[in-house]
PDB file of C-alpha atoms in Angstrom:
ATOM      1  CA  ASN E1054      -5.162 -26.410 -29.291  1.00 66.00           C
ATOM      2  CA  ALA E1055      -5.780 -23.435 -26.967  1.00 80.00           C
ATOM      3  CA  GLY E1056      -9.616 -23.335 -26.942  1.00 96.00           C
ATOM      4  CA  VAL E1057     -10.728 -20.345 -24.846  1.00 98.00           C
ATOM      5  CA  THR E1058      -7.981 -18.151 -23.412  1.00 97.00           C
ATOM      6  CA  GLN E1059      -8.573 -15.562 -20.699  1.00 98.00           C
ATOM      7  CA  THR E1060      -6.219 -12.870 -19.442  1.00 97.00           C
ATOM      8  CA  PRO E1061      -5.277 -12.054 -16.785  1.00 97.00           C
ATOM      9  CA  LYS E1062      -5.601 -15.135 -14.548  1.00 97.00           C
ATOM     10  CA  PHE E1063      -5.480 -13.107 -11.324  1.00 97.00           C
ATOM     11  CA  GLN E1064      -6.130  -9.440 -10.571  1.00 97.00           C
ATOM     12  CA  VAL E1065      -6.488  -7.258  -7.503  1.00 98.00           C
ATOM     13  CA  LEU E1066      -8.192  -3.893  -7.936  1.00 98.00           C
ATOM     14  CA  LYS E1067      -8.941  -1.029  -5.618  1.00 98.00           C
ATOM     15  CA  THR E1068     -12.516   0.194  -5.370  1.00 98.00           C
ATOM     16  CA  GLY E1069     -13.214   2.607  -8.208  1.00 98.00           C
ATOM     17  CA  GLN E1070     -10.491   1.350 -10.524  1.00 98.00           C
ATOM     18  CA  SER E1071     -11.315   0.130 -13.999  1.00 97.00           C
ATOM     19  CA  MET E1072     -10.065  -2.858 -15.936  1.00 97.00           C
ATOM     20  CA  THR E1073     -10.811  -5.006 -18.960  1.00 98.00           C
ATOM     21  CA  LEU E1074     -10.857  -8.789 -18.954  1.00 98.00           C
ATOM     22  CA  GLN E1075      -9.794 -10.267 -22.251  1.00 98.00           C
ATOM     23  CA  CYS E1076     -11.091 -13.448 -23.883  1.00 98.00           C
ATOM     24  CA  ALA E1077     -10.214 -15.108 -27.163  1.00 98.00           C
ATOM     25  CA  GLN E1078     -11.343 -18.386 -28.745  1.00 98.00           C
ATOM     26  CA  ASP E1079      -9.810 -20.270 -31.634  1.00 97.00           C
ATOM     27  CA  MET E1080     -12.693 -22.643 -32.420  1.00 95.00           C
ATOM     28  CA  ASN E1081     -14.464 -20.326 -34.895  1.00 95.00           C
ATOM     29  CA  HIS E1082     -17.536 -20.241 -32.654  1.00 95.00           C
ATOM     30  CA  ASN E1083     -20.237 -17.685 -33.306  1.00 94.00           C
ATOM     31  CA  SER E1084     -21.406 -17.240 -29.709  1.00 95.00           C
ATOM     32  CA  MET E1085     -19.433 -16.026 -26.713  1.00 97.00           C
ATOM     33  CA  TYR E1086     -20.362 -15.443 -23.068  1.00 97.00           C
ATOM     34  CA  TRP E1087     -19.196 -13.947 -19.804  1.00 98.00           C
ATOM     35  CA  TYR E1088     -20.196 -15.583 -16.505  1.00 98.00           C
ATOM     36  CA  ARG E1089     -19.294 -14.883 -12.899  1.00 98.00           C
ATOM     37  CA  GLN E1090     -19.037 -17.490 -10.166  1.00 97.00           C
ATOM     38  CA  ASP E1091     -19.347 -16.695  -6.481  1.00 93.00           C
ATOM     39  CA  PRO E1092     -18.675 -19.128  -3.610  1.00 83.00           C
ATOM     40  CA  GLY E1093     -21.470 -21.641  -3.102  1.00 76.00           C
ATOM     41  CA  MET E1094     -23.249 -20.589  -6.261  1.00 79.00           C
ATOM     42  CA  GLY E1095     -23.421 -21.685  -9.829  1.00 85.00           C
ATOM     43  CA  LEU E1096     -22.274 -19.511 -12.675  1.00 95.00           C
ATOM     44  CA  ARG E1097     -24.435 -16.500 -13.571  1.00 96.00           C
ATOM     45  CA  LEU E1098     -24.545 -14.960 -17.016  1.00 96.00           C
ATOM     46  CA  ILE E1099     -23.350 -11.358 -17.248  1.00 98.00           C
ATOM     47  CA  TYR E1100     -23.456 -10.692 -21.002  1.00 98.00           C
ATOM     48  CA  TYR E1101     -23.397 -12.711 -24.164  1.00 97.00           C
ATOM     49  CA  SER E1102     -22.816 -12.239 -27.851  1.00 97.00           C
ATOM     50  CA  ALA E1103     -24.882 -14.538 -30.025  1.00 93.00           C
ATOM     51  CA  SER E1104     -22.867 -13.571 -33.095  1.00 93.00           C
ATOM     52  CA  GLU E1105     -20.250 -11.051 -34.160  1.00 93.00           C
ATOM     53  CA  GLY E1106     -21.678  -7.541 -33.947  1.00 91.00           C
ATOM     54  CA  THR E1107     -24.338  -8.299 -31.328  1.00 95.00           C
ATOM     55  CA  THR E1108     -24.319  -8.248 -27.536  1.00 97.00           C
ATOM     56  CA  ASP E1109     -27.091  -8.802 -25.004  1.00 96.00           C
ATOM     57  CA  LYS E1110     -27.526  -8.574 -21.263  1.00 97.00           C
ATOM     58  CA  GLY E1111     -27.669 -11.663 -19.131  1.00 95.00           C
ATOM     59  CA  GLU E1112     -28.865 -12.147 -15.568  1.00 94.00           C
ATOM     60  CA  VAL E1113     -26.379  -9.802 -13.808  1.00 97.00           C
ATOM     61  CA  PRO E1114     -25.182  -7.069 -16.241  1.00 98.00           C
ATOM     62  CA  ASN E1115     -25.066  -4.075 -13.887  1.00 97.00           C
ATOM     63  CA  GLY E1116     -21.592  -2.585 -13.498  1.00 97.00           C
ATOM     64  CA  TYR E1117     -20.228  -4.253 -16.635  1.00 98.00           C
ATOM     65  CA  ASN E1118     -19.827  -3.502 -20.322  1.00 98.00           C
ATOM     66  CA  VAL E1119     -18.734  -5.790 -23.135  1.00 98.00           C
ATOM     67  CA  SER E1120     -17.242  -5.515 -26.594  1.00 98.00           C
ATOM     68  CA  ARG E1121     -17.313  -8.176 -29.290  1.00 97.00           C
ATOM     69  CA  LEU E1122     -14.155  -7.005 -31.007  1.00 91.00           C
ATOM     70  CA  ASN E1123     -14.300  -9.610 -33.770  1.00 96.00           C
ATOM     71  CA  LYS E1124     -15.384 -13.223 -34.082  1.00 96.00           C
ATOM     72  CA  ARG E1125     -12.507 -14.428 -31.880  1.00 97.00           C
ATOM     73  CA  GLU E1126     -12.494 -11.855 -29.085  1.00 98.00           C
ATOM     74  CA  PHE E1127     -15.016 -10.793 -26.448  1.00 98.00           C
ATOM     75  CA  SER E1128     -13.925  -8.439 -23.659  1.00 98.00           C
ATOM     76  CA  LEU E1129     -15.559  -7.545 -20.351  1.00 98.00           C
ATOM     77  CA  ARG E1130     -15.000  -4.124 -18.802  1.00 98.00           C
ATOM     78  CA  LEU E1131     -15.491  -2.976 -15.236  1.00 97.00           C
ATOM     79  CA  GLU E1132     -15.657   0.835 -15.333  1.00 95.00           C
ATOM     80  CA  SER E1133     -15.613   1.411 -11.569  1.00 97.00           C
ATOM     81  CA  ALA E1134     -14.880  -1.730  -9.614  1.00 97.00           C
ATOM     82  CA  ALA E1135     -16.802  -2.462  -6.410  1.00 98.00           C
ATOM     83  CA  PRO E1136     -16.150  -5.101  -3.710  1.00 97.00           C
ATOM     84  CA  SER E1137     -19.375  -6.854  -4.808  1.00 97.00           C
ATOM     85  CA  GLN E1138     -17.622  -7.616  -8.094  1.00 98.00           C
ATOM     86  CA  THR E1139     -15.067  -9.813  -6.353  1.00 97.00           C
ATOM     87  CA  SER E1140     -15.610 -13.118  -8.107  1.00 98.00           C
ATOM     88  CA  VAL E1141     -14.218 -15.624 -10.568  1.00 98.00           C
ATOM     89  CA  TYR E1142     -15.031 -14.642 -14.137  1.00 98.00           C
ATOM     90  CA  PHE E1143     -15.365 -17.208 -16.904  1.00 98.00           C
ATOM     91  CA  CYS E1144     -15.509 -16.624 -20.604  1.00 98.00           C
ATOM     92  CA  ALA E1145     -17.081 -19.272 -22.816  1.00 97.00           C
ATOM     93  CA  SER E1146     -17.827 -19.898 -26.453  1.00 97.00           C
ATOM     94  CA  SER E1147     -20.192 -22.204 -28.285  1.00 95.00           C
ATOM     95  CA  GLU E1148     -21.764 -22.997 -31.615  1.00 90.00           C
ATOM     96  CA  PRO E1149     -25.487 -23.268 -30.757  1.00 81.00           C
ATOM     97  CA  GLY E1150     -26.468 -24.236 -34.296  1.00 78.00           C
ATOM     98  CA  THR E1151     -24.592 -27.516 -34.152  1.00 75.00           C
ATOM     99  CA  ALA E1152     -23.969 -28.232 -30.474  1.00 76.00           C
ATOM    100  CA  ARG E1153     -26.579 -26.529 -28.378  1.00 80.00           C
ATOM    101  CA  GLY E1154     -25.664 -26.159 -24.730  1.00 82.00           C
ATOM    102  CA  GLU E1155     -22.094 -27.353 -25.225  1.00 90.00           C
ATOM    103  CA  ALA E1156     -20.070 -24.360 -24.144  1.00 94.00           C
ATOM    104  CA  PHE E1157     -16.293 -24.346 -23.861  1.00 96.00           C
ATOM    105  CA  PHE E1158     -14.967 -22.405 -20.891  1.00 97.00           C
ATOM    106  CA  GLY E1159     -11.697 -20.661 -20.206  1.00 98.00           C
ATOM    107  CA  GLN E1160      -9.664 -21.177 -17.042  1.00 97.00           C
ATOM    108  CA  GLY E1161     -11.165 -18.147 -15.333  1.00 97.00           C
ATOM    109  CA  THR E1162      -9.982 -14.793 -14.002  1.00 97.00           C
ATOM    110  CA  ARG E1163      -9.907 -14.478 -10.227  1.00 97.00           C
ATOM    111  CA  LEU E1164     -10.696 -10.863  -9.417  1.00 98.00           C
ATOM    112  CA  THR E1165     -10.504  -9.314  -5.959  1.00 97.00           C
ATOM    113  CA  VAL E1166     -11.727  -5.762  -5.356  1.00 98.00           C
ATOM    114  CA  VAL E1167     -10.507  -4.206  -2.102  1.00 97.00           C
TER     115      VAL E1167
ATOM    116  CA  GLY F  36      -7.631 -23.683  -4.174  1.00 33.00           C
ATOM    117  CA  GLU F  37     -11.041 -22.862  -5.577  1.00 35.00           C
ATOM    118  CA  SER F  38     -13.530 -21.592  -3.017  1.00 35.00           C
ATOM    119  CA  VAL F  39     -16.567 -22.507  -5.099  1.00 35.00           C
ATOM    120  CA  GLY F  40     -16.964 -25.723  -3.088  1.00 41.00           C
ATOM    121  CA  LEU F  41     -17.887 -23.971   0.178  1.00 49.00           C
ATOM    122  CA  HIS F  42     -21.423 -24.708   1.412  1.00 64.00           C
ATOM    123  CA  LEU F  43     -22.170 -27.057  -1.461  1.00 81.00           C
ATOM    124  CA  PRO F  44     -24.063 -30.321  -0.995  1.00 91.00           C
ATOM    125  CA  THR F  45     -21.484 -33.079  -0.970  1.00 94.00           C
ATOM    126  CA  LEU F  46     -21.693 -36.683  -2.081  1.00 95.00           C
ATOM    127  CA  SER F  47     -18.949 -38.970  -0.806  1.00 96.00           C
ATOM    128  CA  VAL F  48     -18.492 -42.374  -2.440  1.00 96.00           C
ATOM    129  CA  GLN F  49     -15.931 -45.144  -2.629  1.00 97.00           C
ATOM    130  CA  GLU F  50     -14.030 -45.849  -5.826  1.00 97.00           C
ATOM    131  CA  GLY F  51     -15.979 -48.307  -7.913  1.00 97.00           C
ATOM    132  CA  ASP F  52     -19.382 -47.319  -6.530  1.00 97.00           C
ATOM    133  CA  ASN F  53     -22.100 -45.833  -8.711  1.00 97.00           C
ATOM    134  CA  SER F  54     -22.876 -42.163  -8.005  1.00 97.00           C
ATOM    135  CA  ILE F  55     -26.158 -40.344  -8.455  1.00 97.00           C
ATOM    136  CA  ILE F  56     -26.237 -36.559  -8.437  1.00 97.00           C
ATOM    137  CA  ASN F  57     -29.608 -34.845  -8.389  1.00 95.00           C
ATOM    138  CA  CYS F  58     -30.855 -31.487  -9.570  1.00 94.00           C
ATOM    139  CA  ALA F  59     -34.196 -29.701  -9.449  1.00 92.00           C
ATOM    140  CA  TYR F  60     -34.931 -27.138 -12.111  1.00 89.00           C
ATOM    141  CA  SER F  61     -37.499 -24.373 -12.005  1.00 84.00           C
ATOM    142  CA  ASN F  62     -38.399 -23.406 -15.558  1.00 84.00           C
ATOM    143  CA  SER F  63     -40.979 -25.820 -16.927  1.00 81.00           C
ATOM    144  CA  ALA F  64     -40.541 -24.220 -20.375  1.00 83.00           C
ATOM    145  CA  SER F  65     -36.888 -25.281 -20.625  1.00 85.00           C
ATOM    146  CA  ASP F  66     -36.329 -27.723 -23.432  1.00 86.00           C
ATOM    147  CA  TYR F  67     -32.646 -28.503 -23.099  1.00 91.00           C
ATOM    148  CA  PHE F  68     -30.647 -29.602 -20.071  1.00 94.00           C
ATOM    149  CA  ILE F  69     -26.938 -30.106 -19.616  1.00 95.00           C
ATOM    150  CA  TRP F  70     -24.532 -31.446 -16.991  1.00 96.00           C
ATOM    151  CA  TYR F  71     -21.148 -29.821 -16.449  1.00 97.00           C
ATOM    152  CA  LYS F  72     -18.147 -30.939 -14.381  1.00 97.00           C
ATOM    153  CA  GLN F  73     -15.835 -28.420 -12.736  1.00 96.00           C
ATOM    154  CA  GLU F  74     -12.497 -29.485 -11.297  1.00 96.00           C
ATOM    155  CA  SER F  75     -10.726 -27.292  -8.776  1.00 93.00           C
ATOM    156  CA  GLY F  76      -9.209 -24.217 -10.382  1.00 92.00           C
ATOM    157  CA  LYS F  77     -10.681 -24.909 -13.818  1.00 95.00           C
ATOM    158  CA  GLY F  78     -13.624 -23.851 -15.914  1.00 96.00           C
ATOM    159  CA  PRO F  79     -16.702 -26.079 -16.275  1.00 96.00           C
ATOM    160  CA  GLN F  80     -16.503 -28.915 -18.782  1.00 97.00           C
ATOM    161  CA  PHE F  81     -19.466 -30.311 -20.736  1.00 96.00           C
ATOM    162  CA  ILE F  82     -20.431 -33.888 -19.820  1.00 96.00           C
ATOM    163  CA  ILE F  83     -23.776 -34.769 -21.382  1.00 96.00           C
ATOM    164  CA  ASP F  84     -27.026 -33.162 -22.463  1.00 94.00           C
ATOM    165  CA  ILE F  85     -30.652 -34.157 -22.913  1.00 95.00           C
ATOM    166  CA  ARG F  86     -33.627 -32.666 -24.729  1.00 93.00           C
ATOM    167  CA  SER F  87     -36.954 -32.309 -22.979  1.00 92.00           C
ATOM    168  CA  ASN F  88     -38.590 -34.846 -25.307  1.00 93.00           C
ATOM    169  CA  MET F  89     -36.322 -37.569 -23.879  1.00 95.00           C
ATOM    170  CA  ASP F  90     -36.379 -39.339 -20.500  1.00 96.00           C
ATOM    171  CA  LYS F  91     -32.911 -40.863 -20.585  1.00 97.00           C
ATOM    172  CA  ARG F  92     -29.661 -40.494 -22.411  1.00 97.00           C
ATOM    173  CA  GLN F  93     -26.472 -42.515 -21.988  1.00 97.00           C
ATOM    174  CA  GLY F  94     -22.870 -41.617 -22.561  1.00 94.00           C
ATOM    175  CA  GLN F  95     -19.601 -43.206 -21.600  1.00 93.00           C
ATOM    176  CA  ARG F  96     -20.059 -44.249 -17.922  1.00 96.00           C
ATOM    177  CA  VAL F  97     -22.692 -41.512 -17.482  1.00 98.00           C
ATOM    178  CA  THR F  98     -26.471 -41.510 -17.776  1.00 98.00           C
ATOM    179  CA  VAL F  99     -28.788 -38.530 -17.474  1.00 97.00           C
ATOM    180  CA  LEU F 100     -32.410 -38.995 -16.446  1.00 97.00           C
ATOM    181  CA  LEU F 101     -35.091 -36.352 -16.874  1.00 96.00           C
ATOM    182  CA  ASN F 102     -38.412 -36.335 -15.058  1.00 94.00           C
ATOM    183  CA  LYS F 103     -40.422 -33.410 -16.379  1.00 91.00           C
ATOM    184  CA  THR F 104     -43.400 -34.132 -14.128  1.00 92.00           C
ATOM    185  CA  VAL F 105     -41.456 -33.197 -11.016  1.00 92.00           C
ATOM    186  CA  LYS F 106     -38.849 -31.043 -12.801  1.00 92.00           C
ATOM    187  CA  HIS F 107     -35.964 -33.247 -11.739  1.00 93.00           C
ATOM    188  CA  LEU F 108     -32.721 -34.141 -13.456  1.00 95.00           C
ATOM    189  CA  SER F 109     -30.148 -36.691 -12.339  1.00 96.00           C
ATOM    190  CA  LEU F 110     -26.663 -37.708 -13.406  1.00 97.00           C
ATOM    191  CA  GLN F 111     -25.551 -41.265 -12.814  1.00 98.00           C
ATOM    192  CA  ILE F 112     -21.843 -42.095 -12.944  1.00 98.00           C
ATOM    193  CA  ALA F 113     -20.970 -45.764 -13.152  1.00 97.00           C
ATOM    194  CA  ALA F 114     -17.873 -47.214 -11.479  1.00 97.00           C
ATOM    195  CA  THR F 115     -16.851 -43.870 -10.019  1.00 97.00           C
ATOM    196  CA  GLN F 116     -13.134 -43.120 -10.143  1.00 97.00           C
ATOM    197  CA  PRO F 117     -10.954 -40.674  -8.138  1.00 96.00           C
ATOM    198  CA  GLY F 118     -10.692 -38.562 -11.300  1.00 96.00           C
ATOM    199  CA  ASP F 119     -14.447 -37.994 -11.116  1.00 97.00           C
ATOM    200  CA  SER F 120     -14.002 -35.901  -7.961  1.00 97.00           C
ATOM    201  CA  ALA F 121     -15.265 -32.439  -8.866  1.00 97.00           C
ATOM    202  CA  VAL F 122     -18.252 -30.125  -8.565  1.00 95.00           C
ATOM    203  CA  TYR F 123     -21.128 -31.083 -10.855  1.00 97.00           C
ATOM    204  CA  PHE F 124     -23.635 -28.538 -12.151  1.00 96.00           C
ATOM    205  CA  CYS F 125     -26.877 -29.028 -13.965  1.00 95.00           C
ATOM    206  CA  ALA F 126     -27.830 -26.253 -16.359  1.00 94.00           C
ATOM    207  CA  GLU F 127     -30.785 -25.214 -18.502  1.00 92.00           C
ATOM    208  CA  ASP F 128     -30.319 -23.732 -21.963  1.00 89.00           C
ATOM    209  CA  SER F 129     -32.272 -20.487 -21.940  1.00 80.00           C
ATOM    210  CA  GLY F 130     -31.699 -19.806 -25.639  1.00 77.00           C
ATOM    211  CA  TYR F 131     -28.598 -19.197 -27.801  1.00 76.00           C
ATOM    212  CA  SER F 132     -26.870 -21.634 -25.445  1.00 80.00           C
ATOM    213  CA  THR F 133     -27.089 -19.110 -22.600  1.00 87.00           C
ATOM    214  CA  LEU F 134     -26.978 -21.328 -19.552  1.00 91.00           C
ATOM    215  CA  THR F 135     -28.779 -21.055 -16.226  1.00 92.00           C
ATOM    216  CA  PHE F 136     -26.764 -23.075 -13.740  1.00 93.00           C
ATOM    217  CA  GLY F 137     -27.823 -24.811 -10.557  1.00 91.00           C
ATOM    218  CA  LYS F 138     -25.742 -24.353  -7.417  1.00 88.00           C
ATOM    219  CA  GLY F 139     -23.724 -27.530  -7.819  1.00 93.00           C
ATOM    220  CA  THR F 140     -22.912 -30.717  -5.942  1.00 95.00           C
ATOM    221  CA  MET F 141     -19.427 -31.699  -4.857  1.00 95.00           C
ATOM    222  CA  LEU F 142     -18.519 -35.327  -5.532  1.00 97.00           C
ATOM    223  CA  LEU F 143     -15.697 -36.773  -3.420  1.00 96.00           C
ATOM    224  CA  VAL F 144     -14.358 -40.175  -4.437  1.00 97.00           C
ATOM    225  CA  SER F 145     -12.213 -42.106  -1.967  1.00 95.00           C
ATOM    226  CA  PRO F 146      -9.703 -44.695  -3.235  1.00 90.00           C
TER     227      PRO F 146
END
């Protein structure tokens, strides 16, 4: 009964390094999302994938790329990390056709860029 | 611990009290609103939702009220318990269940 699983849970990067955040869901959901959460703010949408094979930009896509590898997996890549990307990253999945707005979130990845 | 609680509005209540958490939204075209609960160190968890053609919806110990005239949403929690302590976010569904979140309110429940 895993739900949405994110790896890694914690990461420290140096400015300019690259990394990929992994996300997998086992609920057979069509839609998946990446959000970031900064102190004192709500979550902001980076990218989403409404269905397998499609991806779209959210509110704050600059500096990120995504890949919807298959129905289960949706990865987020930082090509050249910057201190402004220090944040907590959440992956989520949902089935908008049957439960609109009800997204299931992972535990988050706490990323620090120094 | 999670630093998301810094600078958030905070509501402090006693166990057993009723809690009311408020939210103002900006997009008058939104037709779907949701409340999420986030405990320290965890991802947000769905609580309850409401469509724009409704004024009120009740769940287990929770009620959501929507006032479209003043673009205001509230979450009422009955008989608040220590386990209700968390940050609460309202959110608007902007399509395909992409969510636009408010900044959140921290609820602290004292035994």
